[in-house]
Coordinates of C-alpha atoms in Angstrom, one line a residue:
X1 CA 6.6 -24.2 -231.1
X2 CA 5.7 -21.6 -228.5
X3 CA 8.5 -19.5 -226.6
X4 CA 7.5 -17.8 -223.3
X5 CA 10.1 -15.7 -221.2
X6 CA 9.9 -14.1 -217.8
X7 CA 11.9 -11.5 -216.3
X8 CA 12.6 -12.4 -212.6
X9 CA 13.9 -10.8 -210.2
X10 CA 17.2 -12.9 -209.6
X11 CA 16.7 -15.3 -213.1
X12 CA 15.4 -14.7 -216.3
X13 CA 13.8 -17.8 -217.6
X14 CA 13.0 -19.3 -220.9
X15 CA 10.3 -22.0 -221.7
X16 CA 9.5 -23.6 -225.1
X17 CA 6.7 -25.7 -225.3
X18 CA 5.1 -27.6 -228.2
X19 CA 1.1 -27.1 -229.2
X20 CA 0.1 -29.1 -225.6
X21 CA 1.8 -27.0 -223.3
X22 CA 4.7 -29.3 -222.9
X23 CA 8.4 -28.1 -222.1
X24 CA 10.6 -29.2 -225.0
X25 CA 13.9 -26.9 -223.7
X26 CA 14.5 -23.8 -221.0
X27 CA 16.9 -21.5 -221.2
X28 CA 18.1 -19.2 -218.2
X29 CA 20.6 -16.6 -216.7
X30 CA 20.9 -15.3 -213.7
X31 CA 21.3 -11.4 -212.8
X32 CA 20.9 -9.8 -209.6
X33 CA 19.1 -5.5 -209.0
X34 CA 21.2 -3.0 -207.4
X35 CA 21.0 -0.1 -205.6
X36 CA 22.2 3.0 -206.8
X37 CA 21.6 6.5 -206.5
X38 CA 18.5 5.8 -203.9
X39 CA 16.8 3.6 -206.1
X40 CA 17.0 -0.4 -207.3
X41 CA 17.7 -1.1 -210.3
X42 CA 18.8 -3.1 -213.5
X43 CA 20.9 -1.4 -216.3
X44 CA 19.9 -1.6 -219.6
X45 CA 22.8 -3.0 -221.1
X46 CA 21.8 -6.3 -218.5
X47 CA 18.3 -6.3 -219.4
X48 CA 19.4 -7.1 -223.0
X49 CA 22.7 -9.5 -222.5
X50 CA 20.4 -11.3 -219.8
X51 CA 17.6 -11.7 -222.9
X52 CA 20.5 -13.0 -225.2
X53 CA 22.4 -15.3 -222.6
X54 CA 19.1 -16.9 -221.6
X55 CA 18.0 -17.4 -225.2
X56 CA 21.1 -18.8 -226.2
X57 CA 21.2 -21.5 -223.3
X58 CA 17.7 -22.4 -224.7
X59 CA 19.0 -22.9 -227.9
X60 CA 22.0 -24.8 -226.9
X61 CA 19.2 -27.0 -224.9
X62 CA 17.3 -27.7 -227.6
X63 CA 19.9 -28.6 -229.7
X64 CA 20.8 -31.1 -227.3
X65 CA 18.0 -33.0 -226.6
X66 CA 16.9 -32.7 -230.3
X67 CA 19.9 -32.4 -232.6
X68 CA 17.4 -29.5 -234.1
X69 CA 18.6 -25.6 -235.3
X70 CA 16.0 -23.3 -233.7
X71 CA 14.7 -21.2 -235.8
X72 CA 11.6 -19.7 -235.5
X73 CA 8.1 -19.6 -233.5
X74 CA 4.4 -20.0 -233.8
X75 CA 4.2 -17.4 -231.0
X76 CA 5.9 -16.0 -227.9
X77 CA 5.1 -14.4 -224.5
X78 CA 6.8 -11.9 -222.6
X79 CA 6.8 -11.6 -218.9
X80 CA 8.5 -9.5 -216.4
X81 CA 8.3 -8.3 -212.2
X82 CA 5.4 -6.4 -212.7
X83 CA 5.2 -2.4 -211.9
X84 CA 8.2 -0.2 -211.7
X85 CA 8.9 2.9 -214.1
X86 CA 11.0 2.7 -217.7
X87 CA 10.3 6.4 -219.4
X88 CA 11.0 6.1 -222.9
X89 CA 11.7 8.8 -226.2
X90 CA 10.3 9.4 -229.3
X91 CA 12.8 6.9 -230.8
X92 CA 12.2 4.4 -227.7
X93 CA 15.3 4.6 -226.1
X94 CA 15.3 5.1 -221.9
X95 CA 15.4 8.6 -220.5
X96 CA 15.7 7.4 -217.3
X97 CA 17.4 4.8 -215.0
X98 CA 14.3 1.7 -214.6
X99 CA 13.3 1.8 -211.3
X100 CA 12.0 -1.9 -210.4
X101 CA 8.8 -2.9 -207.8
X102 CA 11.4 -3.0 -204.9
X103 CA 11.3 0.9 -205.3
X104 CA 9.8 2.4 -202.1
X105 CA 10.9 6.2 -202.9
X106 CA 7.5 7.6 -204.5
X107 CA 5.5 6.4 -201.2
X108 CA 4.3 10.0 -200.7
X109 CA 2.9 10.5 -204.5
X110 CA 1.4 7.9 -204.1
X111 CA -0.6 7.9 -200.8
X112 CA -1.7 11.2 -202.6
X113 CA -2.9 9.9 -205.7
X114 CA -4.6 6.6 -203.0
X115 CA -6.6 10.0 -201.7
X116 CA -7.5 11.6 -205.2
X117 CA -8.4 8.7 -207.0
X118 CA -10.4 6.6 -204.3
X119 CA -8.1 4.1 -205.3
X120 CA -5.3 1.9 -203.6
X121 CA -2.5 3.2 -205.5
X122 CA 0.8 1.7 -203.9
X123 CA 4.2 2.8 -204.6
X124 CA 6.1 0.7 -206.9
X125 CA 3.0 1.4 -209.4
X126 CA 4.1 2.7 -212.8
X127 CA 1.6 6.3 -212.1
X128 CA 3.4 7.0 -208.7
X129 CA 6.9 6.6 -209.9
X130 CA 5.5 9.1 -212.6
X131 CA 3.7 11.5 -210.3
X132 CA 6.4 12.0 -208.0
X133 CA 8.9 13.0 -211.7
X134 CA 6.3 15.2 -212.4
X135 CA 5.8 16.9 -208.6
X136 CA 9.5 17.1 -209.2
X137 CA 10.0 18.3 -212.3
X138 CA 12.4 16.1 -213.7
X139 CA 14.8 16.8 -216.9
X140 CA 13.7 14.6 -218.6
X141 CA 9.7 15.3 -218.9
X142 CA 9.7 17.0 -221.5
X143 CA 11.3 14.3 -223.8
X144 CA 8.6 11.7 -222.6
X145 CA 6.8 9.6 -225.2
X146 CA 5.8 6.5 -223.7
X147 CA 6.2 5.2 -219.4
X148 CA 6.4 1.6 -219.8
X149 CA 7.0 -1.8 -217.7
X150 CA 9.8 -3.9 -217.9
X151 CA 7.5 -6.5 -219.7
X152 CA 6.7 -3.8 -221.7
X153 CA 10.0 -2.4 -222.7
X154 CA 10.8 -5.7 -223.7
X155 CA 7.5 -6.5 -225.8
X156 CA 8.4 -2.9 -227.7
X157 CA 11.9 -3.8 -228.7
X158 CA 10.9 -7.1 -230.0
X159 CA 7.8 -5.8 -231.8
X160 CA 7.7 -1.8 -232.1
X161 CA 4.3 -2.2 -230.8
X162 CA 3.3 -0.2 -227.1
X163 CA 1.0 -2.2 -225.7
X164 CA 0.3 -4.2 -222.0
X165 CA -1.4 -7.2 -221.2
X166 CA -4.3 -5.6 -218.8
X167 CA -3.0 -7.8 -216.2
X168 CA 0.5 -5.8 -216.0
X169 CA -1.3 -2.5 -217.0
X170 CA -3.8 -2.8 -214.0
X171 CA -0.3 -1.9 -212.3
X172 CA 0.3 1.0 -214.5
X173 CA -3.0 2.9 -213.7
X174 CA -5.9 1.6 -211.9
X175 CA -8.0 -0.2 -214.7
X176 CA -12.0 -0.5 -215.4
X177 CA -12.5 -3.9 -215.1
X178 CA -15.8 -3.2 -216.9
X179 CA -14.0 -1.4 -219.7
X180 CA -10.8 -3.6 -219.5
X181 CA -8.9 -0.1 -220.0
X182 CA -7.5 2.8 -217.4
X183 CA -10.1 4.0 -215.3
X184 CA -11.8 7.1 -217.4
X185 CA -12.3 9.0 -213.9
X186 CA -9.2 8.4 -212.3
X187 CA -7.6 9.2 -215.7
X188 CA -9.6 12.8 -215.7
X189 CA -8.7 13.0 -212.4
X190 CA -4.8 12.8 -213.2
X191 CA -4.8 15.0 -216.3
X192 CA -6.6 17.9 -213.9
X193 CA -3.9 17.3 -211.4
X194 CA -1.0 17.2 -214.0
X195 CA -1.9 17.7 -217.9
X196 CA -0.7 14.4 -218.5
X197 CA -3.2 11.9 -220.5
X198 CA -2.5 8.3 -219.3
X199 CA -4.1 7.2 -222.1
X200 CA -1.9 8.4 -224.9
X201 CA 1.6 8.2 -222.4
X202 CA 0.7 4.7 -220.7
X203 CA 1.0 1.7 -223.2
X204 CA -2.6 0.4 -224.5
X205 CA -3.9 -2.3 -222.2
X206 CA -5.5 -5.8 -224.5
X207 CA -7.1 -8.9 -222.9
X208 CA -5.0 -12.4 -222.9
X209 CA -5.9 -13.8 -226.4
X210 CA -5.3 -10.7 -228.3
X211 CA -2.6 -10.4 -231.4
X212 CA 0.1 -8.0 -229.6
X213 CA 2.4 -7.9 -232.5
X214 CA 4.6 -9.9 -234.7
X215 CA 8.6 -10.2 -234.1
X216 CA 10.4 -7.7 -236.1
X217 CA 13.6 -8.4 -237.9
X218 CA 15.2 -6.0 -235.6
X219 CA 13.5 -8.1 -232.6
X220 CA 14.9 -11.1 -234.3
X221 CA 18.2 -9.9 -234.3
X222 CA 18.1 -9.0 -230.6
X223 CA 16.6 -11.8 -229.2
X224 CA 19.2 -14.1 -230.8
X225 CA 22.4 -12.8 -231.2
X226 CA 23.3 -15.6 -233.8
X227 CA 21.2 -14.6 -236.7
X228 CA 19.6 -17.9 -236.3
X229 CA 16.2 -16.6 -235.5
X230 CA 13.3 -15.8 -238.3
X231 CA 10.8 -13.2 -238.0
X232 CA 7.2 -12.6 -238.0
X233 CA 5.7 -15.0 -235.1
X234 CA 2.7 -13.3 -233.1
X235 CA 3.4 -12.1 -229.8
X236 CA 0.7 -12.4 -227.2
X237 CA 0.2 -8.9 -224.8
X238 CA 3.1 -8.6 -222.2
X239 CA 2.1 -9.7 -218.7
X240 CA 3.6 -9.5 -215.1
X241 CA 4.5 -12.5 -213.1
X242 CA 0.9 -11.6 -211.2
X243 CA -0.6 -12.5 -213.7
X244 CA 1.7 -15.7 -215.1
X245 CA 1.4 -17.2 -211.6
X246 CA -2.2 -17.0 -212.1
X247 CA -2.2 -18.6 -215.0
X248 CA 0.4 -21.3 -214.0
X249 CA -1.3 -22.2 -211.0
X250 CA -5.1 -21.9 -212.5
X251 CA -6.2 -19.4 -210.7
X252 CA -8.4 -16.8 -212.9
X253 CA -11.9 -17.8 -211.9
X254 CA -13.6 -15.9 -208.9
X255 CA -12.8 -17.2 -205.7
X256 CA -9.9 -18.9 -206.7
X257 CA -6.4 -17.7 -205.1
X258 CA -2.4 -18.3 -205.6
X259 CA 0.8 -17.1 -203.5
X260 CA 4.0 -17.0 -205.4
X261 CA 6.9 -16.7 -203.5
X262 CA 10.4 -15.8 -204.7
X263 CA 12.5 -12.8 -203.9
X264 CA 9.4 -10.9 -203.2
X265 CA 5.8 -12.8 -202.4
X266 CA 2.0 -11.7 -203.0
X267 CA -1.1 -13.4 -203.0
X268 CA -4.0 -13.2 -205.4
X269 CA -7.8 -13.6 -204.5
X270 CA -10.1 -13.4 -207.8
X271 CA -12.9 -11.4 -206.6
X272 CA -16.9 -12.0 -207.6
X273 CA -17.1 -8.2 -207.4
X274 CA -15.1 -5.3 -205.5
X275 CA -14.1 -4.5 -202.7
X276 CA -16.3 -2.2 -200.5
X277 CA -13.6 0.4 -199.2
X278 CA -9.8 1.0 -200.2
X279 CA -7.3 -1.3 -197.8
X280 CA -4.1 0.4 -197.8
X281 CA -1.4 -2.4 -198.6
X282 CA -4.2 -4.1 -200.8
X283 CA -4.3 -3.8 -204.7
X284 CA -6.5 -4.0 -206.9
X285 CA -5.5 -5.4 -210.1
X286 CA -7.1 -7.7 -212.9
X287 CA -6.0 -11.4 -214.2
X288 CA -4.7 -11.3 -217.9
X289 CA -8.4 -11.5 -218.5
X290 CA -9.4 -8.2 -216.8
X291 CA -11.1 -9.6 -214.0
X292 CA -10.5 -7.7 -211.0
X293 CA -8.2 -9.0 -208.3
X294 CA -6.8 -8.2 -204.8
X295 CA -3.6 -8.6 -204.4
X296 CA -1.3 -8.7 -201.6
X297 CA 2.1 -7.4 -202.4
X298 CA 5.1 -8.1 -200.2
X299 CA 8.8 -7.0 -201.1
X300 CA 10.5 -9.6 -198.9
X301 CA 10.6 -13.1 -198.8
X302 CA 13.1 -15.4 -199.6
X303 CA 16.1 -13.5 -199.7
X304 CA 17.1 -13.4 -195.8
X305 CA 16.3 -17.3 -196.0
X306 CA 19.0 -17.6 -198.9
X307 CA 21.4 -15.4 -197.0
X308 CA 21.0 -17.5 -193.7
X309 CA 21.3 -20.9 -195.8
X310 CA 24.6 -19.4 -197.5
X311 CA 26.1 -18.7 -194.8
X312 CA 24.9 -22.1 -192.8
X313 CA 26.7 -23.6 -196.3
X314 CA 30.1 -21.9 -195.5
X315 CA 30.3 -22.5 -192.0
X316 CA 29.7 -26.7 -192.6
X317 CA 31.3 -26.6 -195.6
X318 CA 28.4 -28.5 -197.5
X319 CA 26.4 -27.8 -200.8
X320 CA 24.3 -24.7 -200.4
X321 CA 21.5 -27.0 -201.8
X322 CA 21.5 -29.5 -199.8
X323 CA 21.3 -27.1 -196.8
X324 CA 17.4 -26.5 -197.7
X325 CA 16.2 -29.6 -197.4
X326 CA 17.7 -30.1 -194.4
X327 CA 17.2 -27.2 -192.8
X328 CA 13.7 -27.0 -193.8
X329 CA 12.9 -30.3 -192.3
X330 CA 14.6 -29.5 -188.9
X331 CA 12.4 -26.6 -188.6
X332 CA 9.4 -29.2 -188.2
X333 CA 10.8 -29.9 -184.5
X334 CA 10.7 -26.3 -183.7
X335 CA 8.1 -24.9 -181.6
X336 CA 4.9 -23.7 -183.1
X337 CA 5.8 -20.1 -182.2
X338 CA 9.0 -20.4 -182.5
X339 CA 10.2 -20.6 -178.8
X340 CA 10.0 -16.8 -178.7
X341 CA 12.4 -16.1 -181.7
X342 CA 11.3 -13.6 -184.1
X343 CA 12.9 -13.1 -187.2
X344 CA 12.4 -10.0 -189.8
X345 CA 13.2 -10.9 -193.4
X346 CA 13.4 -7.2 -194.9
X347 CA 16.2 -6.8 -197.0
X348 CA 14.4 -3.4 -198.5
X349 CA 11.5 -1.6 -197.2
X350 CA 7.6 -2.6 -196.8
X351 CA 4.4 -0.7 -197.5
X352 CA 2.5 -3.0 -195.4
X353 CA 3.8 -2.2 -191.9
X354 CA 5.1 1.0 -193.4
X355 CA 8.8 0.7 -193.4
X356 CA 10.6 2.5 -195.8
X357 CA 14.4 1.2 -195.6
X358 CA 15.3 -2.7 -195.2
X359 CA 17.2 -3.7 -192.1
X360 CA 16.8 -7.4 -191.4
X361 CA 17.4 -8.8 -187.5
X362 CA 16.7 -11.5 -185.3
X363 CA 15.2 -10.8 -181.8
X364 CA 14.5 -12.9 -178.5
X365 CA 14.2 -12.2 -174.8
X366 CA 16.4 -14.3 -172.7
X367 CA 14.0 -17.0 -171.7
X368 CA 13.4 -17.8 -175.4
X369 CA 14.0 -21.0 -176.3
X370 CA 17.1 -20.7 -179.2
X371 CA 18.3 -23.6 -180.9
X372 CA 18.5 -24.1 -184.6
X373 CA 14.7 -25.4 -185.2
X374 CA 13.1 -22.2 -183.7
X375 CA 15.7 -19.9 -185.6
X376 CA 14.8 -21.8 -189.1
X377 CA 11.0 -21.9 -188.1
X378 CA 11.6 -18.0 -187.3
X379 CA 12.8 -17.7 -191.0
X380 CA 10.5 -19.3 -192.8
X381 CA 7.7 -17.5 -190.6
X382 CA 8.8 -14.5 -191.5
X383 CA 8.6 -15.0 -195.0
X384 CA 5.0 -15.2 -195.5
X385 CA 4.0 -13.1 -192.0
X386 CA 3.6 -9.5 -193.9
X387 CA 1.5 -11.2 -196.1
X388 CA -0.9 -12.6 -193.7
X389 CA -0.8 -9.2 -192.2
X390 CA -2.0 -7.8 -196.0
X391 CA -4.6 -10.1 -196.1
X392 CA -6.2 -9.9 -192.5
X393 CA -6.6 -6.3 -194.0
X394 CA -9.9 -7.4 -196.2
X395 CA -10.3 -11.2 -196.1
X396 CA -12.8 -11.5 -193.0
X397 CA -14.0 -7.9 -193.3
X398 CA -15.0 -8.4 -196.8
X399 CA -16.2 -12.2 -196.4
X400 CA -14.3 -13.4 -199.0
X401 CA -14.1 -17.3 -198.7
X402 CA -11.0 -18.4 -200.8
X403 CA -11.3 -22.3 -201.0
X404 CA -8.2 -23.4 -201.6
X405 CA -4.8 -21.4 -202.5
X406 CA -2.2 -22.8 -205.3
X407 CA 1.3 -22.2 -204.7
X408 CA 4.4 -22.0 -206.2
X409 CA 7.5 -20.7 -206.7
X410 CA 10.9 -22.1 -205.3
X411 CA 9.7 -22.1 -201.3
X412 CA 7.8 -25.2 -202.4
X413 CA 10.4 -27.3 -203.7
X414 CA 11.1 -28.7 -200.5
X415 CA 8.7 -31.0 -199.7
X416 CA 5.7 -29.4 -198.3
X417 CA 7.0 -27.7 -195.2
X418 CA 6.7 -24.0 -196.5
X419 CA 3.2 -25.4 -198.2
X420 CA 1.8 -26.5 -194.5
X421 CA 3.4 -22.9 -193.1
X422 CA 1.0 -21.3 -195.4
X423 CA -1.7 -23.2 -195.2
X424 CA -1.6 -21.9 -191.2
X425 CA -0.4 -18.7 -192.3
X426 CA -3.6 -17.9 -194.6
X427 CA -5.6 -20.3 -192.8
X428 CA -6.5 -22.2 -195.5
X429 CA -5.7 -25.0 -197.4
X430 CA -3.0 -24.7 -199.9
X431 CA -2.4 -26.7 -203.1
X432 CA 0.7 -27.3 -205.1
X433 CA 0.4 -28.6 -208.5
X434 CA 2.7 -30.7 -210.1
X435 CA 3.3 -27.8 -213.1
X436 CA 4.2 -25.5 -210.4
X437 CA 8.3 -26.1 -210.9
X438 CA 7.4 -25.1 -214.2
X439 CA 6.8 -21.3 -213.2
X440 CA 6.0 -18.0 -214.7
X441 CA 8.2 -18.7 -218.1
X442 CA 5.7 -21.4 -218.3
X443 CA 3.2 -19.7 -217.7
X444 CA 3.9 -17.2 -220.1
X445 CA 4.1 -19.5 -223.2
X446 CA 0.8 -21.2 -222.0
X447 CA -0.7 -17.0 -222.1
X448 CA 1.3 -17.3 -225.9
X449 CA -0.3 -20.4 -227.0
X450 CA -3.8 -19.0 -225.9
X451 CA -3.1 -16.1 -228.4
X452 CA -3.1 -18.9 -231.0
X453 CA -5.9 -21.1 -229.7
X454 CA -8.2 -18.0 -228.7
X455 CA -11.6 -19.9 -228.7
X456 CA -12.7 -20.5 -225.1
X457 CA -12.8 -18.2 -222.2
X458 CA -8.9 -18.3 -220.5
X459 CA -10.8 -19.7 -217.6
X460 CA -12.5 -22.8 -219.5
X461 CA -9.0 -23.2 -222.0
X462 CA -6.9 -23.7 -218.7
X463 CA -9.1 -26.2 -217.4
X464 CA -9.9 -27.9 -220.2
X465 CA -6.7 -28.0 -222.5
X466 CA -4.0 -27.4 -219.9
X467 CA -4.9 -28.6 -216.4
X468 CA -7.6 -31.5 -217.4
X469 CA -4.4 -34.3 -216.3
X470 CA -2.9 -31.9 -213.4
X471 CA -2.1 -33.3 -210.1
X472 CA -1.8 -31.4 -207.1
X473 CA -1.3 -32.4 -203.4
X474 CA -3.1 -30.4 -200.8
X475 CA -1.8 -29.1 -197.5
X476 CA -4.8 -28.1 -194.7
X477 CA -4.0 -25.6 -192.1
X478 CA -2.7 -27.6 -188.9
X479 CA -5.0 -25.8 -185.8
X480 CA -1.7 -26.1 -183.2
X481 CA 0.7 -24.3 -186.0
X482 CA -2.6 -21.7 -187.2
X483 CA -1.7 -20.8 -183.6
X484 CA 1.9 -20.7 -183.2
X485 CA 1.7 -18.2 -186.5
X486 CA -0.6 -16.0 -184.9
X487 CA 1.4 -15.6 -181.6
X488 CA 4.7 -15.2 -183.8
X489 CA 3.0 -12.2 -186.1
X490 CA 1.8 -10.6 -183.1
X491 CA 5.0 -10.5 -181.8
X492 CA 6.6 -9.6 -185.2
X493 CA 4.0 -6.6 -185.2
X494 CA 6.1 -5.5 -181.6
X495 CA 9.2 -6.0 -183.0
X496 CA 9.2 -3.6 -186.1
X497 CA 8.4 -0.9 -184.4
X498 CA 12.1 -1.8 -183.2
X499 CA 13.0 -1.5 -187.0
X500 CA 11.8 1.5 -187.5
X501 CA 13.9 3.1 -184.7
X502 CA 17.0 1.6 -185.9
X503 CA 16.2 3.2 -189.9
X504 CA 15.8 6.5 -188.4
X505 CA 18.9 6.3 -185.5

């Protein structure tokens, strides 16, 4: 049996799957980031009960549906919101609060580094948060073994081995996707500018398919607070949920593309080769294979939408999940632009359209037509219109033709009204595949059972063994709504400026 966990933002999620790919049992528990001390955050005390209440649901799932113990593993997969900043000892234990993707603080290291390096460098990447320690001499330097992800924290208590999935590390330091490893010249670039070698204090970055490690005793003992839980199953490298949405959705060929949407949303666009220039608010990163990517990183997506639904919930009285489907749907009879309603979804702070502190609003003139439709269609705009901003940076400029984009992630579960808002929003068709509830846990394990089956290129084994029998409907952009979006981003555009004044009043 094959075990695959993610670390979400707002869940962490189990997945055990048999030798075909096939979800025997899930586990899960639910935790939310706060924000402390300038900076969001998990504590580590969470990061481990949330490992051992998730892995104890799956048990308790298993053992329901098969009247089985659970005991041990073929091989397991660790995945986690990719980016942020963990600064470990000599011993491995945290020096330093872990600052988490939503992080805006080290925006200034690292447009500097963007400058030095040639190189998009954004700032919830593991190198900023580590420049701008360095720049200001924080206490705890000196004590500095290893700088980590939170896939890779995890990965290392489970198997005392320091080591990435490129995928994940290609949001460390910018990675050689010749060389699959750090970029030699931006690496001699960063040890003139600080003494620091990214090679020895960065985790080694290894290809999907490569042994990672074998669960320790200790790791055992962690994962499942029982006892129950043998040793000694390989680990596959630990990726981020870029690169476990790519593999969910099948998208690690060139010119194939997925948008996963959750608290936070980005799009992926597997590139034939790079990208002429540096696009600020574009990254490049690689799929678990190393090939190179751009990606399209937004911080806010759905969390406005669940605040608005909640509250829609209390008001009526009704299940907060019913209120989606609903709501959703009504949003169909809004106007394509909305009727002049404008909604901004930023809970925390965007490197796109450069705003560094969250303040989310709703804005209309007085002529604007405001009933409940245009407000939901305003919301669910919103959601995906930083990200169309991010990708009108490079798509045309760079004639990149993206056939068809997979989705997923929990937008999608509601019929396909989100699906046909992004086909208009990317203007292009967008797919959802019927694994796509399965997600990046899923995903994770498939990356896990590769590490056992490692005789194809990732590309060929996902077509061939995993997605042969895959089913998938297919949303095309609708020309009237293409429209509406553009006349809503442009006014969205208008309106953060707006945002901006109130952060700084």
């Amino acid at each position: 049996m094959i075990l695959g966990i993610e670390l979400g933002s707002t869940r962490i999620k189990a997945a055990l799957t048999d030798r075909s790919a096939k979800i025997l049992a899930q586990g899960f528990c639910e935790w939310e980031n706060r924000f402390e001390n300038g900076i969001w955050t998990y504590s580590y005390g969470q990061i481990i009960s949330g490992l051992q209440t998730c892995y104890k649901r799956l048990k308790a799932d298993y053992k329901a549906k098969t009247g089985e113990a659970l005991t041990r593993f073929s091989a397991i997969g660790v995945s986690a919101m990719m980016h942020g900043f963990i600064a470990l000892d000599k011993n491995g234990k945290p020096l330093a609060p872990f600052k988490t993707w939503r992080c805006g603080d080290a925006e200034p290291a690292a447009k500097e580094l963007t400058k030095l390096f040639n190189y998009p460098v954004p700032a919830r990447w593991t190198v900023a948060h580590l420049y701008k320690a360095i720049k200001e001499k924080a206490g705890f330097l000196p004590h500095i073994k290893t700088v980590t992800t939170l896939a890779g924290y995890v990965h290392f208590l489970l198997t005392d081995k320091n080591v990435l999935g490129v995928g994940d590390a290609s949001g460390v330091f910018p990675v050689d996707p010749l060389t699959k490893n750090y970029d030699k010249k931006c690496a001699e670039i960063f040890f003139e500018l600080t003494g620091t070698d990214v090679y020895k204090i960065f985790p080694q970055p290894l290809c999907a398919g490569e042994c990672a490690g074998r669960l320790t005793p200790d790791g055992a003992r962690l994962l499942d607070a029982d006892g129950d839980l043998q040793d000694g199953a390989l680990l596959c490298p630990p990726e981020g949920d870029a690169g476990t949405g790519m593999v969910a959705t099948n998208s690690v060929k060139p010119l194939t593309g997925n948008v996963s949407a959750g608290t936070s949303v980005f799009s992926m666009a597997v590139l034939e080769k790079p990208l002429s220039k540096v696009y600020e608010g574009v990254d490049i990163v690689t799929t678990p294979a190393g090939a190179p990517v751009a990606m399209v990183h937004c911080n806010n997506c759905s969390s406005e939408i669940n605040a608005w639904i909640g509250l829609f919930a209390e008001v009526c009285g009704s299940d907060k999940n019913l209120m989606y489907g609903r709501l959703f749907e009504l949003s169909l009879t809004g106007d394509a632009d909305c009727g002049g309603v404008v909604a901004c979804n930023y809970v925390s702070g965007e490197n796109i359209t450069d705003v560094e502190k969250g303040a989310p609003f709703v804005m209309r003139k007085s002529e604007s037509s405001f009933n409940l439709a245009n407000f939901m269609r305003a919301q669910l705009y919103s959601a995906f219109a930083t990200l169309k901003m991010g990708n009108d940076l490079f798509i045309k400029r760079e004639k990149i033709k993206i056939e068809k984009y997979y989705a997923h992630g929990g937008l999608f579960k509601t019929g396909c009204v989100c699906q046909s808002y992004l086909a208009a929003t990317l203007n292009t068709p967008v797919a959802v595949m019927s694994t796509a509830g399965e997600g990046g846990a899923w995903g994770m394990a498939v990356l896990a059972l590769y590490a056992l089956d490692n005789c194809l290129p990732l590309e060929i084994y996902l077509e061939s063994r995993i997605f042969a029998s895959c089913t998938q409907s297919v949303v095309n952009p609708d020309c009237k709504t293409v429209r509406g979006v553009n006349a809503y981003t442009k006014k969205l555009k208008r309106a953060i400026k707006a945002e901006k004044v109130f952060n700084n009043a």
